[in-house]
XYZ file of C-alpha atoms in Angstrom:
370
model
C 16.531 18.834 -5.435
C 12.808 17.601 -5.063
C 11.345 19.161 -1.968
C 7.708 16.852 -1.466
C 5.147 18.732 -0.520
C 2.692 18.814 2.322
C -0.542 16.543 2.279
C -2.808 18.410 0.234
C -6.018 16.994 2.601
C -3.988 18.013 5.121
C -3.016 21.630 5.026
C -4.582 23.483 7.368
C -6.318 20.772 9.321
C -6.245 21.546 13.100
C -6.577 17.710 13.955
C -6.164 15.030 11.648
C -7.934 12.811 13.570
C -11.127 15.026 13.949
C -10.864 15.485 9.769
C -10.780 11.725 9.312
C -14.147 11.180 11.133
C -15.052 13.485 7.779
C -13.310 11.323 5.087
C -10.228 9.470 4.475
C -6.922 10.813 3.653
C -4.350 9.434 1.068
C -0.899 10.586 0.854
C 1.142 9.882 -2.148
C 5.133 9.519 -1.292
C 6.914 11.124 -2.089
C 5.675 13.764 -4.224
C 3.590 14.614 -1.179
C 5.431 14.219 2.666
C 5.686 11.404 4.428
C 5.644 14.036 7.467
C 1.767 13.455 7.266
C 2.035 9.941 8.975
C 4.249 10.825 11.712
C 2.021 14.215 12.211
C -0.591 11.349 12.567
C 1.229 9.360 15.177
C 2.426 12.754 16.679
C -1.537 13.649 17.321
C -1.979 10.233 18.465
C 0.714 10.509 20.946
C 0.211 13.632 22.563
C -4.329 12.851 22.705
C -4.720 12.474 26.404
C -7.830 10.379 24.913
C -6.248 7.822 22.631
C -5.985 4.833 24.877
C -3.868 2.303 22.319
C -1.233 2.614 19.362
C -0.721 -0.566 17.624
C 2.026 -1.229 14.778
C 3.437 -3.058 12.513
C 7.236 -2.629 12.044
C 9.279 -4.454 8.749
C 11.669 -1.476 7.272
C 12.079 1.712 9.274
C 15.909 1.907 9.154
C 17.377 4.201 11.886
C 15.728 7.167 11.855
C 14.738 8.266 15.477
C 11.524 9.990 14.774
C 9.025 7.347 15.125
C 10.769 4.962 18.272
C 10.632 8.544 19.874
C 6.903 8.780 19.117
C 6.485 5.703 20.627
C 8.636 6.123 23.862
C 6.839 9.491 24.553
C 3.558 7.202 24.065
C 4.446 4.572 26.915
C 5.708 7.705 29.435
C 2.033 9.307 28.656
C 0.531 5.990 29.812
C -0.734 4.533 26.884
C -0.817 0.551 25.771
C 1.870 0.638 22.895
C 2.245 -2.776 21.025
C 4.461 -3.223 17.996
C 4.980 -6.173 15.638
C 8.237 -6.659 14.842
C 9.640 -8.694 11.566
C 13.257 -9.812 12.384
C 13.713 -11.142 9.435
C 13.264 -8.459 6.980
C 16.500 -8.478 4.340
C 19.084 -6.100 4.861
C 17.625 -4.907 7.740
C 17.917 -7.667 10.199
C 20.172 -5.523 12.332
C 18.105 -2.592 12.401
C 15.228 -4.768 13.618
C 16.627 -6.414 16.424
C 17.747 -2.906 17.317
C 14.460 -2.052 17.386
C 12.764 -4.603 19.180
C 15.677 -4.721 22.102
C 14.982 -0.658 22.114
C 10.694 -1.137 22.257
C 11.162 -3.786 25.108
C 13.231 -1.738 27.091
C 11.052 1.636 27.145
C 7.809 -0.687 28.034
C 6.296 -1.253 24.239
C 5.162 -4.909 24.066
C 6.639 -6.395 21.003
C 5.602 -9.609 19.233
C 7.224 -11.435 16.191
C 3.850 -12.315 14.758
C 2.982 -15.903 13.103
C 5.679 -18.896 12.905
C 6.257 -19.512 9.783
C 4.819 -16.955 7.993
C 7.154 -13.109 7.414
C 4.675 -9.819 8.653
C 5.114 -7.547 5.709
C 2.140 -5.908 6.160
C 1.965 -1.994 6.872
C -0.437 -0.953 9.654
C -0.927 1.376 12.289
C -3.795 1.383 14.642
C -4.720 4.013 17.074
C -8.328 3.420 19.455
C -9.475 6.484 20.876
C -12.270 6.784 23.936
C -15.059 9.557 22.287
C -17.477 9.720 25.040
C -18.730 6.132 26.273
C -17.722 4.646 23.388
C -13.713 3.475 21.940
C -13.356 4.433 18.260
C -10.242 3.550 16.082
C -8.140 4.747 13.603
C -6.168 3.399 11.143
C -2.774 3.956 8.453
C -2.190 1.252 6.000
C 0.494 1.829 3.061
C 2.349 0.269 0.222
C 5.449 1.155 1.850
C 7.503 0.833 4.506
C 7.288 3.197 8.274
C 10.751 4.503 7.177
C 11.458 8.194 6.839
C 14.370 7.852 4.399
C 12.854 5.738 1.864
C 9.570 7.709 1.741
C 11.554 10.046 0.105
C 12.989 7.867 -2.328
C 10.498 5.578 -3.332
C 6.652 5.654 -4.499
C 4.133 4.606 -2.410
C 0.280 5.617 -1.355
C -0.315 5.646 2.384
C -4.224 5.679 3.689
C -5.893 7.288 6.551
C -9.197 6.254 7.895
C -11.971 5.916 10.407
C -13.857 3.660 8.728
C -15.080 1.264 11.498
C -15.067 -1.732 9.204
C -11.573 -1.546 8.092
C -10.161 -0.429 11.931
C -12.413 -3.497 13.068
C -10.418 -5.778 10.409
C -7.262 -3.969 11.470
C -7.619 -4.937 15.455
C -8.399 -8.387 14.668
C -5.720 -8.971 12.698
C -3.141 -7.657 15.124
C -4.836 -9.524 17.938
C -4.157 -12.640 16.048
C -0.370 -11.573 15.221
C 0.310 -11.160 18.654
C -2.199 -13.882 19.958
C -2.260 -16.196 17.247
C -5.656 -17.184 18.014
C -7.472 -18.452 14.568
C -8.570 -14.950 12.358
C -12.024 -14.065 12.263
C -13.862 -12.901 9.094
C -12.810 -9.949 7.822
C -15.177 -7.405 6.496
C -13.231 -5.231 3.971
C -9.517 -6.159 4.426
C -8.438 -8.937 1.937
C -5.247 -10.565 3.772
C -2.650 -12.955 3.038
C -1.950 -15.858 3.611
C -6.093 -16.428 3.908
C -8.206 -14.455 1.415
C -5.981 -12.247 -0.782
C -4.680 -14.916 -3.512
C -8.419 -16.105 -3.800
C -9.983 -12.969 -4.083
C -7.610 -11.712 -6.793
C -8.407 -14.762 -8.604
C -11.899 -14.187 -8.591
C -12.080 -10.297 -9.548
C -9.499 -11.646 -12.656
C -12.530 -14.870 -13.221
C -15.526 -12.226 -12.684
C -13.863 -9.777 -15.385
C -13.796 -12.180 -18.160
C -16.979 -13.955 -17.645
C -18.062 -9.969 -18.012
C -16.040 -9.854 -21.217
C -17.415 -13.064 -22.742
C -21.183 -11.511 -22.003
C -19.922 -8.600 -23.951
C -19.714 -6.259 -21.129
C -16.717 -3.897 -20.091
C -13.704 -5.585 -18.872
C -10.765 -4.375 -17.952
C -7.872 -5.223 -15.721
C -4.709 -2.523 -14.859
C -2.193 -3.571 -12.242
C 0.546 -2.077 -10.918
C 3.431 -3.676 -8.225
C 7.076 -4.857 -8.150
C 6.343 -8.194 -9.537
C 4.210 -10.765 -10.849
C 5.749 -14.248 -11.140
C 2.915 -16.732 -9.458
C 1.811 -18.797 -11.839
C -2.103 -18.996 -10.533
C -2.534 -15.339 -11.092
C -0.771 -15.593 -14.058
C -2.333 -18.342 -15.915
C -5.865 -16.550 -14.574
C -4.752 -13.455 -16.426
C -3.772 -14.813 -19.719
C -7.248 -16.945 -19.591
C -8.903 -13.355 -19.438
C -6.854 -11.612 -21.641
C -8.172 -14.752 -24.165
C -11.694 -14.117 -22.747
C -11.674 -10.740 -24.247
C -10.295 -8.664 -21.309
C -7.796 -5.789 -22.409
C -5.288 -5.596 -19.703
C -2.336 -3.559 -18.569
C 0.652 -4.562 -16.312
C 2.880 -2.300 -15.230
C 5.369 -4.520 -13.231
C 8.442 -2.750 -12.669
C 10.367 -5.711 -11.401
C 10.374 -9.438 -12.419
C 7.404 -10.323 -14.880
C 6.697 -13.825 -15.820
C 3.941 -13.290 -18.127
C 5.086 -12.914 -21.829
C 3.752 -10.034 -23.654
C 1.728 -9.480 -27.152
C 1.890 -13.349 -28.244
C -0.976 -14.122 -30.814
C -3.517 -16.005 -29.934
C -2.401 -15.907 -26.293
C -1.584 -12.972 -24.795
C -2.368 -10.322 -28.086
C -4.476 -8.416 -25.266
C -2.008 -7.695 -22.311
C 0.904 -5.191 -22.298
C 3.406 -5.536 -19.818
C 5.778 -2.240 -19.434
C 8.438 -0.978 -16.421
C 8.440 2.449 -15.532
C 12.031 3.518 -14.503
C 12.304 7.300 -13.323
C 14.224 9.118 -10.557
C 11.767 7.346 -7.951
C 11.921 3.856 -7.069
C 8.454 2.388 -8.188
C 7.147 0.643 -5.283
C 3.023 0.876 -5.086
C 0.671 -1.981 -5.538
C -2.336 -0.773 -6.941
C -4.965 -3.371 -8.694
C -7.861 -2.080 -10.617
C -11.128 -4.256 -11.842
C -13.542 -3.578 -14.149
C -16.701 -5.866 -15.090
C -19.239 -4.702 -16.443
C -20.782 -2.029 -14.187
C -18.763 -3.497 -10.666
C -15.604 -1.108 -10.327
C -13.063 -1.953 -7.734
C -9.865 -0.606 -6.697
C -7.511 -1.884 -4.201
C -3.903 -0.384 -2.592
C -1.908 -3.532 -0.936
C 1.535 -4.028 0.799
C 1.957 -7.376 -1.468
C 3.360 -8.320 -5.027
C 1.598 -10.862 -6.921
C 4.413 -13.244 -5.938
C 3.876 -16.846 -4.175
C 5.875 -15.723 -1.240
C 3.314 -12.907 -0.408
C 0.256 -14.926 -1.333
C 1.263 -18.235 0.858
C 3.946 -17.105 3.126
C 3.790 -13.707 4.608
C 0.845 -12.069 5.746
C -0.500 -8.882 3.502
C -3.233 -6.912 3.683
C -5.317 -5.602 0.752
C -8.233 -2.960 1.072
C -10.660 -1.443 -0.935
C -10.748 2.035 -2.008
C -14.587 3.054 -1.910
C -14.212 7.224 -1.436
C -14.927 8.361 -5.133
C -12.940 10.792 -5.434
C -10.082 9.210 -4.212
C -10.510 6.230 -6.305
C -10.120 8.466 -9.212
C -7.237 9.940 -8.047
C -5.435 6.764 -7.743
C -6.703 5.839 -10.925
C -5.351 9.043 -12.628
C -1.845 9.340 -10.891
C -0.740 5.592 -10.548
C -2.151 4.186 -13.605
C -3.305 6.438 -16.244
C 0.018 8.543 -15.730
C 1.866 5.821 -15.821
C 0.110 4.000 -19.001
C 1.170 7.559 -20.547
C 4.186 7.574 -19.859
C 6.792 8.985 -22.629
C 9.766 9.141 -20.750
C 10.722 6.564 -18.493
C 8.234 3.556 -19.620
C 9.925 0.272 -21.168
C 7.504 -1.975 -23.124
C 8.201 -5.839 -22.965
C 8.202 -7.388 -26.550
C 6.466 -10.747 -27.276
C 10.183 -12.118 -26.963
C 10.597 -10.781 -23.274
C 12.827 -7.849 -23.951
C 12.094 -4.573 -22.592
C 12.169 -1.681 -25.119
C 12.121 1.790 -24.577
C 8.750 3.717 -25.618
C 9.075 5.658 -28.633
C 10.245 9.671 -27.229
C 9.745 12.213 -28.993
C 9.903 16.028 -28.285
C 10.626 17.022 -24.287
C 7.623 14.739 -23.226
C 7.742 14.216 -19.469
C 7.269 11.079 -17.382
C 4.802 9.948 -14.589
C 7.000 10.716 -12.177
C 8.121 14.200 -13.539
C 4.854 14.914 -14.012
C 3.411 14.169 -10.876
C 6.501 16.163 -9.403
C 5.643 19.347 -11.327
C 2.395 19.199 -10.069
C 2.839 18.694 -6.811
C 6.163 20.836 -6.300
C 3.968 23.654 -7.713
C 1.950 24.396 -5.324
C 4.004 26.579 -3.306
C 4.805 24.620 0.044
């Protein structure tokens, strides 16, 4: 049995919203407890001063714990919205549930766009602080949805930061309005900017490789299979750019071909935990990026859902991410499969009682005595 421990920027904090004015929070599920979010929400709840609780709601299965947050919300008077997608696969019924349970306890629910499948994960909570409303914000890789945090792996993100809250509250005004979206200052979201802006980090990393300069591209999701991105990456990898793919899902770019792709390695990582964090990281020359998303590099999330990417920008945090969801995993001795230049998967060479990612992040997290 794997017991995830508490939030380690967490323990001990009186007020998680007070310690987010300080710096932003990331959780990593499910090594560390999804209990963090909800102890979020909980705070948010019970604040006589938080005025507004806004969320987005695509897999949360039928555990109680959050609708309850958000009934005890509307009976304390506050202006609850939530953005329901109906049509989220095998958990239509769920959904509906939902949404016919929000309605009734006085939540305003909206379906979002026509035409376009919310899969973005967001929460929202404005706060009045003296004569002025500030706002705080939860995105995630993963689903609101208690049971699964515990299953699969995924990097939820706490912040203050006005710019991404700002980005956050227009983009749910024009879910539930949808009034055109206004420039966004840090979030990168899909169907508008995302596909674009991935395309140009992948363009700005091999013009940094053909200058000589450092270049280097490692992304991690469930699947790549549009052929933009894809095409874009194999044109770097041929630029000079040494990149890294770890795709535990579908992958539609070949592997290790000469004079093609000799400069991209593609592997799966299949453990006890269900891989399910996007994480893309950028390197060209001395510009370093690093950004957590809800979406796969798949046409359906570029063009036909809205997504939301953001930027990591807290050091120390960006190194974490760096360390535990791609260096671990580019490691990995145990549970890694490489893809051949034929498109079969084989396993990495094991030897000894080497450890995966995923054990290894376990360990060190399950160690710490919570």
């Amino acid at each position: 049995p794997y017991k995830a421990s508490l939030p380690k920027q967490l323990r001990g904090v009186p007020s998680i919203l007070a310690h987010l004015r300080q710096e932003d929070v990331l959780i990593h599920q499910p090594f560390e407890s999804f209990d963090g979010v909800l102890d979020f929400l909980r705070e948010a709840v019970r604040d006589p001063d938080v005025l507004a609780i806004k969320q987005t709601i695509y897999r949360t299965g039928s555990d109680p714990a959050m609708i309850d947050l958000l009934r005890e919300a509307v009976r304390r008077g506050k202006e609850v919205t939530a953005v329901v997608e109906l049509k989220a696969r095998f958990d239509e019924e769920a959904n509906i549930n939902w949404a016919e349970q929000l309605e009734a306890i006085g939540v305003q629910v909206v379906y979002g766009v026509v035409g376009l499948k919310t899969h973005a994960k967001m929460l929202l909570v404005t706060r009045r602080e003296g004569k002025r409303l500030r706002r705080y914000g939860h995105l995630s890789t993963g689903n609101y949805n208690p049971r699964t945090a515990r299953l699969y792996t995924d990097l939820s993100f706490l912040t203050a930061d006005a710019r991404i809250t700002a980005d956050m509250d227009e983009l749910f005004l024009h879910l539930a309005s949808q009034n055109p979206l206004r420039r966004m200052q840090k979030l990168l979201v899909a169907p508008f900017h995302l596909h674009a802006r991935m395309l140009r980090w992948i363009a700005q990393t091999a013009a940094a490789a053909l200058k000589g300069q450092d270049a280097r591209i490692i992304l991690k999701m469930n699947a790549l299979t549009d052929q933009a991105l894809i095409e874009a990456l194999m044109a770097a990898g041929q630029a000079g750019v040494q990149i890294d793919l770890i795709v535990r899902g579908a992958c539609m770019l070949p592997a290790g071909i000469a004079g093609q792709t000799e400069r991209i390695r593609v592997r799966s990582v299949i453990g006890r935990f269900l891989e399910h964090s996007r994480v893309f990281y950028f390197r060209a020359g001395e510009q370093e990026a690093v950004y957590l998303s809800s979406a796969d590099w798949m046409n359906r999330n570029m063009m036909r859902r809205v997504e939301v990417a953001w930027p990591v920008d807290n050091p120390g945090l960006r190194q974490r991410i760096i360390d535990e969801c791609l260096t671990a995993y580019l490691l990995d001795a145990r549970d890694a499969w490489d893809m051949n230049p034929d498109g079969r998967y084989v396993p990495v060479a094991r030897s000894g009682r080497k450890s995966g990612a995923q054990q290894a992040l376990a360990n060190r997290y399950m160690n710490r005595g919570d």
